PDB file of C-alpha atoms in Angstrom:
ATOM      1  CA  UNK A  12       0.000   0.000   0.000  1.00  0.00           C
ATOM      2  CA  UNK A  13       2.976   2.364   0.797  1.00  0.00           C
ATOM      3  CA  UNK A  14       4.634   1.945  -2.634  1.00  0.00           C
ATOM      4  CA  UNK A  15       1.630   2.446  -4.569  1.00  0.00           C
ATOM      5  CA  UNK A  16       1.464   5.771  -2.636  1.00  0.00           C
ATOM      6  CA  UNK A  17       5.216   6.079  -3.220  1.00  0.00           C
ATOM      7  CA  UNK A  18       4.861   5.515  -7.137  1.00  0.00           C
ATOM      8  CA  UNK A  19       2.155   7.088  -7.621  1.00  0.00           C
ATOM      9  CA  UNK A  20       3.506   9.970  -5.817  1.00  0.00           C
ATOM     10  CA  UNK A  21       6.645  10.157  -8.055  1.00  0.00           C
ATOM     11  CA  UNK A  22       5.014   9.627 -11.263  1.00  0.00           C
ATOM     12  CA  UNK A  23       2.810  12.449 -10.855  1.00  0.00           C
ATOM     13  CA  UNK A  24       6.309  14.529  -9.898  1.00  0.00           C
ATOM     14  CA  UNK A  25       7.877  12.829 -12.821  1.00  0.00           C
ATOM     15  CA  UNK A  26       4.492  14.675 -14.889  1.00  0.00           C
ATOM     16  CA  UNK A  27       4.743  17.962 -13.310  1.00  0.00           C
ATOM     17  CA  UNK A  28       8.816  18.621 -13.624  1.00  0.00           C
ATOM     18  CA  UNK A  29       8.706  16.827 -17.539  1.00  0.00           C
ATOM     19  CA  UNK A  30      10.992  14.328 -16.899  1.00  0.00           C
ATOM     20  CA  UNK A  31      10.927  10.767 -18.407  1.00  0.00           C
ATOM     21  CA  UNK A  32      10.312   8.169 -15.826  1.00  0.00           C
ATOM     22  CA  UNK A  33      13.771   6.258 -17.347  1.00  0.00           C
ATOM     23  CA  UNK A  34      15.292   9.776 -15.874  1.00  0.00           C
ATOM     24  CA  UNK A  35      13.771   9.585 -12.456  1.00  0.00           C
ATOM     25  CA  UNK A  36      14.531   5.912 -12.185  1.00  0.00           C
ATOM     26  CA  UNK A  37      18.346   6.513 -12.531  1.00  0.00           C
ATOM     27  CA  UNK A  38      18.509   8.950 -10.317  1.00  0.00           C
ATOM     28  CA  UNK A  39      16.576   7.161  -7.683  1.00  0.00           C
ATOM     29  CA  UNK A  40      19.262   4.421  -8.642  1.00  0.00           C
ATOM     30  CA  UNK A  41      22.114   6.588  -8.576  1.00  0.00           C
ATOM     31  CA  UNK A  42      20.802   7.988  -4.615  1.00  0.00           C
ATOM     32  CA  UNK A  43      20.589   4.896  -3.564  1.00  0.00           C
ATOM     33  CA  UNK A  44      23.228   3.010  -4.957  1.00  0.00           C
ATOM     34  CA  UNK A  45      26.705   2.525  -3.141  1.00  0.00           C
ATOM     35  CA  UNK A  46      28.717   1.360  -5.662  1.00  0.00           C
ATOM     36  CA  UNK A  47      27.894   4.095  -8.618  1.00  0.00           C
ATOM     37  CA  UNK A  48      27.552   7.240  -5.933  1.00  0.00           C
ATOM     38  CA  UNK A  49      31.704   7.934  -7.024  1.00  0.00           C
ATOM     39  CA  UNK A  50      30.931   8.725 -10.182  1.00  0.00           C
ATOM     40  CA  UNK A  51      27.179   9.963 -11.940  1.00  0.00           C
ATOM     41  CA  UNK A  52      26.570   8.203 -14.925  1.00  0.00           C
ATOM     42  CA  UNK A  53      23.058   9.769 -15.583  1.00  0.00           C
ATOM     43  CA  UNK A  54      23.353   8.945 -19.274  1.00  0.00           C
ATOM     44  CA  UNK A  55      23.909   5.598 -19.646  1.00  0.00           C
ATOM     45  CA  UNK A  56      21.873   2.178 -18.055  1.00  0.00           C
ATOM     46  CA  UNK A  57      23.738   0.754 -14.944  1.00  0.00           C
ATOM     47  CA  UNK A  58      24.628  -2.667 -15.381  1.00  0.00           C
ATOM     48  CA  UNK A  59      26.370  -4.474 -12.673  1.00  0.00           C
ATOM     49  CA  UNK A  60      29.603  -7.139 -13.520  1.00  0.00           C
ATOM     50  CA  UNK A  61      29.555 -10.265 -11.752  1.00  0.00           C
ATOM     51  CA  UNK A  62      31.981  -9.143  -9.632  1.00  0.00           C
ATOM     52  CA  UNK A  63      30.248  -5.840  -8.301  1.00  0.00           C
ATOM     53  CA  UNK A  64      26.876  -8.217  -7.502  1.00  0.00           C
ATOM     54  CA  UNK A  65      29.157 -10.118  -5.710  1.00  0.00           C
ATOM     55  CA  UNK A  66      30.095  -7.574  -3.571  1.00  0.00           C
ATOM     56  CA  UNK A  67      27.380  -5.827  -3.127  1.00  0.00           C
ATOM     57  CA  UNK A  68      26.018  -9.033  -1.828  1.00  0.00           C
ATOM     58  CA  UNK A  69      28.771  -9.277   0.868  1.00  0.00           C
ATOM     59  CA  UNK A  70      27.981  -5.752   2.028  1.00  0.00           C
ATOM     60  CA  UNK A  71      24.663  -6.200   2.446  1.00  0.00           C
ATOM     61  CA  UNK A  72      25.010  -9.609   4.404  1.00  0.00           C
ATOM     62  CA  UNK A  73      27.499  -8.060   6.320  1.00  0.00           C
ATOM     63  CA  UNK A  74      26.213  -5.057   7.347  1.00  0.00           C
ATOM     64  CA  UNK A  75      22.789  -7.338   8.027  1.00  0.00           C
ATOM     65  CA  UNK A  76      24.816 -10.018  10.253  1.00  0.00           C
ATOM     66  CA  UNK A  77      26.372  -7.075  11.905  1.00  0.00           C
ATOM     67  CA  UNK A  78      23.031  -6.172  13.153  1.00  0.00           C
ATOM     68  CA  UNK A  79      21.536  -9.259  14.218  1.00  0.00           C
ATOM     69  CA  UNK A  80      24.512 -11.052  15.755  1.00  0.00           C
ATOM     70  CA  UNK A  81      27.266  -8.268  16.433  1.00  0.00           C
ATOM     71  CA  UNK A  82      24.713  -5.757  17.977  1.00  0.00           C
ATOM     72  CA  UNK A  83      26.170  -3.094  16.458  1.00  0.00           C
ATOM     73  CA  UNK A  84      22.684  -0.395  15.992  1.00  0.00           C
ATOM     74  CA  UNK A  85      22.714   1.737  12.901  1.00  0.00           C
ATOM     75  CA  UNK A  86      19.939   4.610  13.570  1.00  0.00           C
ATOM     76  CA  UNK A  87      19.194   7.784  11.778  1.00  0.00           C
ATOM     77  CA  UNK A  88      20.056  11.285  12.937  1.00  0.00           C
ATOM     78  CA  UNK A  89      18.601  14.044  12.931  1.00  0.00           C
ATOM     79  CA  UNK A  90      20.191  17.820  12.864  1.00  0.00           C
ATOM     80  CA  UNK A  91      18.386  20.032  15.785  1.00  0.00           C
ATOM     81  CA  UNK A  92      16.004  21.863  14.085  1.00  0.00           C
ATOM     82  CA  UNK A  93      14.207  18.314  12.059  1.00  0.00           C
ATOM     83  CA  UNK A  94      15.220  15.635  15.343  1.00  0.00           C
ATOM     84  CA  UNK A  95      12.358  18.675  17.190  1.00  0.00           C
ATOM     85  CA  UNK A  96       9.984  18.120  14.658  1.00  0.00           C
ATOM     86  CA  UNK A  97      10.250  14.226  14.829  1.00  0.00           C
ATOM     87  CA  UNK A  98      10.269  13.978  18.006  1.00  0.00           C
ATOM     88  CA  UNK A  99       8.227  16.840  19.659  1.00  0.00           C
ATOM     89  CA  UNK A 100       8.767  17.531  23.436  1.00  0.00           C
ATOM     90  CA  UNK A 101      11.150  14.192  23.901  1.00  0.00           C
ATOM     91  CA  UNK A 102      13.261  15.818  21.097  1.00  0.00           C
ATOM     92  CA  UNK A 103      13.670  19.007  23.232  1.00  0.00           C
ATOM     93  CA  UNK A 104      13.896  17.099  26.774  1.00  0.00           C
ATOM     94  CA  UNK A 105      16.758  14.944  25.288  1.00  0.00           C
ATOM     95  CA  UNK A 106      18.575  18.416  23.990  1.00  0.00           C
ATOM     96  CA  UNK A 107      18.038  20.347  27.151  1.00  0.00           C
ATOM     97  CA  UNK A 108      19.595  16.658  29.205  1.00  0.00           C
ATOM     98  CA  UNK A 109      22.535  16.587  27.018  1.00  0.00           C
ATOM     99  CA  UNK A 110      23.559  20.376  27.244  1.00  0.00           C
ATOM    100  CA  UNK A 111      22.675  20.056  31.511  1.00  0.00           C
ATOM    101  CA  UNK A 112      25.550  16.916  30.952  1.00  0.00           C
ATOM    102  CA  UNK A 113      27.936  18.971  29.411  1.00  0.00           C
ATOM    103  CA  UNK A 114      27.339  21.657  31.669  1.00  0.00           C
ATOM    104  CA  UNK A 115      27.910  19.659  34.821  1.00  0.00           C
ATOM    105  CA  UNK A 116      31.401  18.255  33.708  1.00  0.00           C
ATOM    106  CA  UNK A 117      32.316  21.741  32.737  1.00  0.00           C
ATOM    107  CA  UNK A 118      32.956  20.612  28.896  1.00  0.00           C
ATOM    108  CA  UNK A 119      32.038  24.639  27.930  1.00  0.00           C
ATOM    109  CA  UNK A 120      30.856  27.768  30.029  1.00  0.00           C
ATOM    110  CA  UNK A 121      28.399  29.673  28.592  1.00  0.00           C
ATOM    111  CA  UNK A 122      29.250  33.134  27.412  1.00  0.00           C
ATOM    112  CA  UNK A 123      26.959  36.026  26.360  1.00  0.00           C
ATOM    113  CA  UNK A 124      27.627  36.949  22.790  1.00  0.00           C
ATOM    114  CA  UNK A 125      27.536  40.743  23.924  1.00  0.00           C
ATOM    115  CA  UNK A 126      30.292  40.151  26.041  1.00  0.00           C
ATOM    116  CA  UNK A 127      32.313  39.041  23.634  1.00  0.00           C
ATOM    117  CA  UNK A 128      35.300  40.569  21.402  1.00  0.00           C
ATOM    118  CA  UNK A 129      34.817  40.725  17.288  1.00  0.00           C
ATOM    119  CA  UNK A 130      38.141  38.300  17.952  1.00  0.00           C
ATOM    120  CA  UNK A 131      36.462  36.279  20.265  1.00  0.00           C
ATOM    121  CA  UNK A 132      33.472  35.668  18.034  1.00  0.00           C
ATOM    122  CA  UNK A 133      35.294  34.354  15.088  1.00  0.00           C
ATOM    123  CA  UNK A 134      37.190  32.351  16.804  1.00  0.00           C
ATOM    124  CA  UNK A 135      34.169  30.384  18.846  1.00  0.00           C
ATOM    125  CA  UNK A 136      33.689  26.998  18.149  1.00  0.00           C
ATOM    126  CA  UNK A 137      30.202  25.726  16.656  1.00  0.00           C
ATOM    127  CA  UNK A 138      28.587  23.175  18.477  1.00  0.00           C
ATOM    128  CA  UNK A 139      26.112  20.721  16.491  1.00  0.00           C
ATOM    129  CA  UNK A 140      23.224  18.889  18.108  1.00  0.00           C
ATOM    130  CA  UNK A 141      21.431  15.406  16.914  1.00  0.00           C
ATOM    131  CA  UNK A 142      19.065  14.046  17.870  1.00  0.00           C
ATOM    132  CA  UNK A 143      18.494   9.937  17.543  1.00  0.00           C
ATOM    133  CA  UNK A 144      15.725   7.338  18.440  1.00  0.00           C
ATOM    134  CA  UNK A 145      17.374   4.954  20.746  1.00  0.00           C
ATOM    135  CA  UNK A 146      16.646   1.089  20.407  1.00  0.00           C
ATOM    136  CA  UNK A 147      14.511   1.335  23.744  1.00  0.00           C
ATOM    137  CA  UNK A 148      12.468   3.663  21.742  1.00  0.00           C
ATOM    138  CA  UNK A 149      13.773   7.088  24.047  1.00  0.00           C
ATOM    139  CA  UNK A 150      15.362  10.179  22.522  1.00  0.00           C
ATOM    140  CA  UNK A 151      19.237  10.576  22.807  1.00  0.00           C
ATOM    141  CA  UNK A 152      20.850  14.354  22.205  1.00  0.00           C
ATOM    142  CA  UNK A 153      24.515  14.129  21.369  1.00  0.00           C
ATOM    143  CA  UNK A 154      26.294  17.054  20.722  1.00  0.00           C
ATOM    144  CA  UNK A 155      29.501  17.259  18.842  1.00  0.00           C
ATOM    145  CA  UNK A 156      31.863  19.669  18.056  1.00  0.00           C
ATOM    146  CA  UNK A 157      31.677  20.935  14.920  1.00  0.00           C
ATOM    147  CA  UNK A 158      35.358  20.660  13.053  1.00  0.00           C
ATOM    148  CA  UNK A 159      34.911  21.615   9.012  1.00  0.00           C
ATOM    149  CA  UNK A 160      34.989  25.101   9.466  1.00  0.00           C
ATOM    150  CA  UNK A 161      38.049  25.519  11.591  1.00  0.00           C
ATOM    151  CA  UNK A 162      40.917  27.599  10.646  1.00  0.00           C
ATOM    152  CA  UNK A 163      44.566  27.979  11.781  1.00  0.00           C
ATOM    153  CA  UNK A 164      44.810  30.328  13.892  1.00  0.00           C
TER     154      UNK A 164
END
């Protein structure tokens, strides 16, 4: 019942933005596909060797035995501002619990932005915050220091 929704859903998209449904279909493949997502080959039909079945397969039984016998827990994350709208008032609880954590082992102090320097500013560290649904079905905040934008200083 879902994918009827789901493809009827796209082929009206595929309608409305004059797109062949061949085109949609290969991007959907190219999104989703591990193997091809190195290199976009829009234009041509994706045909897999022997070989890359192969190990595709192993990934996928892998990652799948990983789950069921290693316990290892893959879970989606979600930045702030969406994890709130998933998750409503646990979202916010499990925000507010991780920055009271933080707090209490005195991993930051917080620091009004007027009181800062134009130097001081710049040079402050950005702080991300996810939110995740843990396998006990409660709401986990993690926040994690955010490293891409730093600069020698």
């Amino acid at each position: 019942k879902k994918m009827n929704y789901y493809i009827k859903k796209t082929n009206k998209d595929v309608e409305q933005m004059n797109y062949t449904t061949e085109e949609v279909l290969r991007e959907l493949e190219y999104n989703h596909n591990v193997i091809h997502q190195s290199r976009k080959e829009m234009n041509t039909g994706i045909e897999y060797s022997h070989q890359q079945a192969i190990t595709m397969a192993r990934f996928m039984n892998e990652f799948q035995e990983r789950v069921n016998f290693g316990g290892y827990s893959y879970a989606q994350q979600y930045m702030l501002n969406k994890g709130l709208k998933v998750f409503g008032n646990q979202g916010e609880k499990a925000s507010v619990k991780e920055l009271d954590e933080l707090y209490r082992r005195n991993c930051f102090t917080p620091v009004s932005i007027k009181d800062m320097t134009m130097e001081e500013r710049q040079r402050a560290q950005v702080a991300l915050m996810f939110l995740t649904e843990k396998g006990d079905k409660s709401i986990k905040g993690r926040m994690v220091y955010n490293g891409k934008p730093t600069r020698e200083w």
